[in-house]
Amino acid sequence: MRPIQARISIGAMAHNLRVARSYAGAARLFAVVKANAYGHGLSRARRGLAAADGFAVLTLEEAANLRQMGVEQPILLLEGIFGADEIAPCAELELWPVLHHAGQFDWLRRQPPVRPIQVFLKFDSGMHRLGFPLAEHAAVAARARNLPGVAGVTLMTHFAQADEGAGVDWQLQPFLHEVAGHGLPWSSANSAALLRYPETLGAWARPGLMLYGASPFTDASAELLGLRPAMTLQSEIIGVQSLQAGEGVGYSQLFRAKRPMRVGVVACGYADGYPRHALTGTPILVNGRMSRTLGRVSMDMLCVDLSEHADAGIGSPVVLWGEGLPVETVAAAAGTSSYELLCALAARVPVLEMD
Ligand SMILES: *Cc1c(COP(=O)(O)O)cnc(C)c1O
């Protein structure tokens, strides 16, 4: 069998949820499990994050799957309903849709749910992606409260820079200023805001990334935050080459040896979810010690520098990211984010589930 494997730890997710809880104060927690739980598998996340107060997903299908798995907590649909045909299933499965444009109100008015539902009204406080303009808050909230079939309203916004120096204040202050008068519960915090800005907590926080054990920040590691990586992508060396000075390795011969050296070939490529744009020098663990990738990542293989790994050979274990090598470190070296790497784990990679 091809030696690549993703070890996914249910216990690490449970641990990270406890860490999230320790930051959350009185706020309740939606565990964000969209995108196949950031690549970790919806069913595994459901078990690891069973103690969450609710779950947040993108699609009706994900929500229905969670209900089928026995989830009884509230389920938030982060982008709400995509058509009037999704109202009935929302009521049936007791889902909480986000409402972010007027068309969704019209659908609800024409086809009121048979059972009253909770809705989240999303306001745009500066990200300029989804949501009603903050200036329209009074009219939007009034419309929502008057809709037939709406049992309760929570106000919501999303931050564009909670993980950066610019922070949340420029969005949070206008949001709080406008929504405070409604006396309604509100929700704003993603992982970064939950970890760094307690004033964002409100009634419900919505952490995703941190539950999988990655840090949203460049200036604070997951370890420093007390988080444990839930996914370790590992493989083995399946070939060894000896290069002479001047010889190249891989497609386009992007790396050339300056002196004679040994190169290991690892069974992991971009078709497994490893980033193709990772250049020579991306950190990688061989036999538990740091090395670097060499040259271009292939579909099924990549190369590592064994110059200082005399002990390594065919069968030596390699960690691409996870335990001992934070996914953030690999993401930074590859010019991408830990979100993208985790989500991109390919379906062909066998998963070993750990406690
Ligand atoms: C994905 C998402 C989150 C979770 O964000 P993290 O940075 O992963 O914690 C929270 N809220 C909304 C609206 C989202 O789309």
XYZ file of C-alpha atoms and ligand atoms in Angstrom:
370
model
C 0.000 0.000 0.000
C 1.134 3.534 -0.745
C 2.450 4.798 2.584
C 0.735 8.201 2.684
C -1.795 8.675 5.464
C -3.608 11.427 7.341
C -3.829 10.744 11.051
C -6.853 12.588 12.411
C -7.282 12.869 16.154
C -10.762 13.038 17.642
C -9.224 13.787 21.051
C -7.290 16.772 19.720
C -10.530 18.311 18.435
C -12.186 17.739 21.828
C -9.166 19.330 23.506
C -9.232 22.344 21.188
C -12.941 22.809 21.863
C -12.141 22.954 25.598
C -9.534 25.623 24.822
C -12.150 27.565 22.833
C -14.540 27.219 25.767
C -11.938 28.676 28.119
C -11.904 31.862 26.018
C -15.650 32.038 25.428
C -16.944 33.185 28.809
C -20.734 33.051 28.730
C -20.874 32.913 24.920
C -22.107 29.710 23.331
C -20.009 28.052 20.646
C -20.933 27.045 17.142
C -18.262 24.607 15.990
C -17.723 25.552 12.343
C -17.552 22.301 10.369
C -17.980 23.530 6.791
C -15.817 22.155 3.967
C -15.865 18.628 5.355
C -14.810 20.032 8.733
C -11.807 21.783 7.190
C -10.757 18.481 5.625
C -11.078 16.429 8.824
C -14.354 14.684 7.964
C -17.806 15.732 9.156
C -18.445 12.568 11.140
C -15.087 12.781 12.940
C -15.675 16.444 13.749
C -19.128 15.655 15.060
C -17.588 13.194 17.505
C -14.583 15.332 18.438
C -16.714 18.425 18.844
C -19.787 16.732 20.328
C -19.695 19.091 23.328
C -20.200 22.181 21.148
C -23.399 24.170 21.716
C -24.119 24.129 17.999
C -22.608 23.455 14.588
C -22.197 25.811 11.643
C -22.190 24.556 8.053
C -22.590 25.903 4.553
C -25.077 23.586 2.917
C -28.355 21.882 3.613
C -26.691 18.597 2.763
C -24.073 19.027 5.500
C -26.801 19.985 7.956
C -28.930 16.970 7.001
C -25.903 14.717 7.425
C -25.321 16.086 10.921
C -28.963 15.467 11.858
C -28.693 11.953 10.471
C -25.656 11.417 12.709
C -27.820 12.303 15.684
C -26.793 15.924 16.230
C -29.458 17.611 18.346
C -27.777 20.982 18.859
C -28.710 24.039 16.782
C -27.249 24.049 13.262
C -26.446 27.387 11.636
C -26.465 27.698 7.835
C -23.676 30.257 7.337
C -24.883 31.492 3.955
C -28.523 30.796 4.630
C -30.922 29.420 2.069
C -30.004 29.459 -1.604
C -33.622 29.169 -2.785
C -37.232 29.030 -1.557
C -37.106 25.232 -1.841
C -34.758 25.149 1.161
C -37.302 26.635 3.583
C -39.232 23.425 4.177
C -36.126 21.356 4.981
C -34.948 24.170 7.278
C -38.123 23.864 9.314
C -38.133 20.094 9.211
C -34.505 19.776 10.360
C -34.748 22.769 12.709
C -31.907 24.639 11.021
C -31.066 28.259 11.686
C -30.479 30.076 8.391
C -28.493 33.268 8.041
C -30.457 35.882 6.107
C -28.214 38.274 4.211
C -30.241 39.575 1.257
C -33.800 40.783 0.678
C -34.655 37.935 -1.690
C -34.446 35.492 1.219
C -37.107 37.557 3.046
C -39.365 37.343 0.014
C -38.990 33.562 -0.158
C -39.882 33.301 3.528
C -42.898 35.568 3.171
C -44.276 33.592 0.242
C -43.585 30.183 1.756
C -43.574 30.553 5.532
C -42.010 27.581 7.312
C -44.541 25.202 8.851
C -42.711 25.506 12.165
C -41.232 28.846 13.320
C -37.469 29.032 12.823
C -34.594 30.994 14.355
C -32.820 33.276 11.899
C -29.498 35.109 11.980
C -29.468 38.503 10.252
C -26.101 39.148 8.706
C -24.822 42.708 8.503
C -21.883 43.916 6.512
C -19.667 45.917 8.853
C -16.845 46.411 6.369
C -15.841 43.080 4.860
C -18.125 43.836 1.914
C -18.866 40.229 1.157
C -22.262 39.059 2.446
C -24.769 41.015 4.487
C -27.148 43.938 4.671
C -25.596 47.397 4.942
C -25.299 48.353 8.592
C -27.183 51.579 7.867
C -30.316 49.528 7.100
C -30.301 47.700 10.426
C -33.551 49.166 11.771
C -35.642 48.335 8.710
C -34.063 44.890 8.268
C -34.554 43.879 11.892
C -38.156 45.101 11.825
C -38.860 43.164 8.631
C -37.348 40.023 10.080
C -39.372 40.253 13.267
C -42.572 40.689 11.282
C -41.957 37.721 9.014
C -44.369 34.855 9.584
C -42.585 31.775 10.805
C -39.642 33.542 12.458
C -39.276 32.465 16.064
C -36.268 34.582 16.991
C -33.613 36.857 15.546
C -29.874 37.027 16.231
C -27.727 39.736 14.650
C -24.455 38.771 13.090
C -21.365 40.119 11.359
C -18.008 38.750 10.225
C -14.486 40.174 10.539
C -12.054 40.678 7.684
C -8.881 41.229 9.733
C -9.329 39.640 13.159
C -6.093 37.706 12.580
C -4.089 40.778 11.514
C -2.736 43.924 13.097
C -5.740 45.971 11.955
C -7.924 43.887 14.268
C -11.681 44.109 14.753
C -12.410 47.516 16.263
C -13.068 49.296 12.987
C -15.877 46.797 12.303
C -17.000 45.914 15.829
C -17.628 49.437 17.075
C -19.991 50.458 14.245
C -21.720 47.067 14.484
C -22.265 47.300 18.249
C -23.311 50.928 17.968
C -26.040 50.056 15.485
C -27.260 46.769 16.935
C -27.161 47.612 20.637
C -30.523 49.391 20.523
C -32.332 46.262 19.334
C -31.687 44.318 22.519
C -31.226 41.202 20.409
C -28.535 38.537 20.824
C -25.575 38.903 18.454
C -22.657 36.913 17.063
C -19.387 38.073 15.539
C -16.326 36.089 16.622
C -14.374 33.663 14.450
C -11.332 31.856 15.923
C -9.030 34.874 15.822
C -11.565 37.175 17.456
C -12.456 34.572 20.091
C -8.803 34.161 21.022
C -7.829 37.831 21.049
C -10.868 40.096 21.450
C -13.260 39.126 24.282
C -15.406 42.155 23.429
C -16.497 40.303 20.240
C -18.064 37.356 22.059
C -21.772 38.235 22.173
C -24.232 35.360 22.511
C -22.572 33.001 20.053
C -18.963 32.656 18.849
C -18.161 30.779 15.631
C -14.681 29.219 15.863
C -13.480 26.998 13.037
C -9.741 26.835 12.410
C -8.647 26.711 16.054
C -10.769 23.610 16.679
C -8.533 21.780 14.239
C -5.451 22.895 16.139
C -4.064 25.607 13.881
C -3.342 29.181 14.887
C -4.990 31.976 12.900
C -2.120 34.313 13.820
C 1.368 34.709 12.409
C 2.644 36.019 15.751
C 1.273 33.279 18.044
C 1.766 29.581 17.395
C -0.891 26.952 17.993
C 1.322 25.490 20.709
C 1.513 28.843 22.487
C -2.297 29.018 22.366
C -2.513 25.521 23.863
C -3.951 23.967 20.682
C -3.150 20.482 19.381
C -3.033 19.704 15.659
C -5.931 17.408 14.767
C -4.465 16.378 11.398
C -1.011 14.967 10.719
C -0.224 14.267 7.085
C 2.508 11.668 6.947
C 4.189 9.425 4.424
C 7.487 7.673 3.759
C 10.505 7.888 1.543
C 10.013 5.491 -1.380
C 13.156 6.295 -3.382
C 16.654 7.672 -2.854
C 18.822 9.409 -5.449
C 22.438 10.512 -5.348
C 23.031 13.738 -7.231
C 26.344 14.974 -8.547
C 27.152 18.673 -8.461
C 25.156 20.418 -11.195
C 22.500 17.699 -11.546
C 18.846 18.688 -11.173
C 15.814 16.995 -9.664
C 12.190 16.790 -10.776
C 10.149 18.606 -13.407
C 11.816 21.667 -14.897
C 14.909 20.690 -12.891
C 14.088 23.613 -10.603
C 16.590 22.495 -7.984
C 20.219 21.821 -8.899
C 22.778 20.326 -6.542
C 25.756 22.550 -5.727
C 27.681 19.550 -4.436
C 27.117 15.785 -4.313
C 24.073 15.036 -2.162
C 21.379 12.476 -1.367
C 17.764 13.178 -2.216
C 14.740 11.333 -0.827
C 11.576 10.834 -2.881
C 8.414 11.039 -0.726
C 5.061 9.438 -1.596
C 3.038 12.665 -1.435
C 2.178 15.065 -4.221
C -0.240 17.770 -5.182
C -2.934 15.199 -5.947
C -2.820 14.378 -2.230
C -3.382 18.021 -1.331
C 0.228 19.107 -0.859
C 0.605 22.602 -2.377
C 2.222 22.556 -5.816
C 3.441 26.111 -5.330
C 5.627 25.047 -2.369
C 9.114 25.907 -3.536
C 12.502 24.474 -2.594
C 13.015 24.999 1.123
C 9.527 24.234 2.404
C 9.961 22.636 5.842
C 9.331 18.898 6.144
C 10.198 16.326 8.833
C 12.270 13.241 7.991
C 12.790 10.744 10.810
C 11.396 13.414 13.117
C 14.071 15.957 12.152
C 13.639 19.088 10.045
C 14.615 19.007 6.403
C 13.460 20.888 3.295
C 11.722 20.080 0.044
C 13.657 20.282 -3.223
C 12.380 21.396 -6.610
C 8.865 21.125 -7.974
C 6.151 19.080 -6.279
C 4.849 16.369 -8.646
C 1.359 14.903 -8.741
C 2.257 11.890 -6.582
C 5.739 12.648 -5.250
C 7.986 15.322 -3.878
C 11.696 15.417 -3.080
C 13.531 16.131 0.174
C 17.084 17.030 1.045
C 18.861 14.168 2.823
C 22.261 15.933 3.025
C 22.010 15.994 6.792
C 19.926 12.847 7.185
C 22.477 10.082 6.734
C 20.198 7.769 8.730
C 17.289 8.218 6.303
C 16.455 5.846 3.465
C 13.593 3.972 1.905
C 10.847 3.544 4.490
C 11.889 6.513 6.630
C 8.857 8.321 8.021
C 8.064 11.814 6.753
C 5.689 14.361 8.248
C 4.300 16.889 5.756
C 2.420 18.822 8.450
C 0.825 18.238 11.825
C 2.554 16.898 14.922
C 6.054 18.380 15.114
C 5.508 20.636 12.088
C 2.637 23.140 12.324
C 0.531 23.395 9.179
C 0.871 27.196 9.530
C 4.641 26.883 9.038
C 4.205 24.908 5.843
C 1.470 27.264 4.645
C 3.629 30.333 5.230
C 6.540 28.776 3.337
C 4.226 27.822 0.476
C 2.588 31.251 0.241
C -0.838 30.007 1.302
C -2.925 29.577 4.470
C -3.431 26.675 6.832
C -7.153 26.843 5.921
C -6.370 26.032 2.303
C -3.964 23.201 3.119
C -6.318 21.470 5.570
C -9.352 21.782 3.275
C -7.380 20.500 0.315
C -6.573 17.103 1.821
C -7.459 14.824 -1.082
C -10.096 12.119 -0.863
C -7.524 9.559 -2.047
C -5.463 9.934 1.145
C -6.371 7.151 3.582
C -7.343 8.422 7.021
C -6.258 6.787 10.252
C -8.609 7.864 12.980
C -7.040 8.358 16.391
C -8.577 8.838 19.827
C -15.763 29.985 8.214
C -16.462 30.962 9.086
C -16.139 31.092 10.439
C -14.977 30.337 11.079
O -13.778 31.072 10.882
P -12.370 30.574 11.466
O -11.430 31.644 11.047
O -12.072 29.273 10.813
O -12.525 30.462 12.926
C -16.894 31.941 11.211
N -17.917 32.663 10.671
C -18.229 32.591 9.364
C -19.343 33.416 8.826
C -17.507 31.751 8.522
O -17.821 31.695 7.221
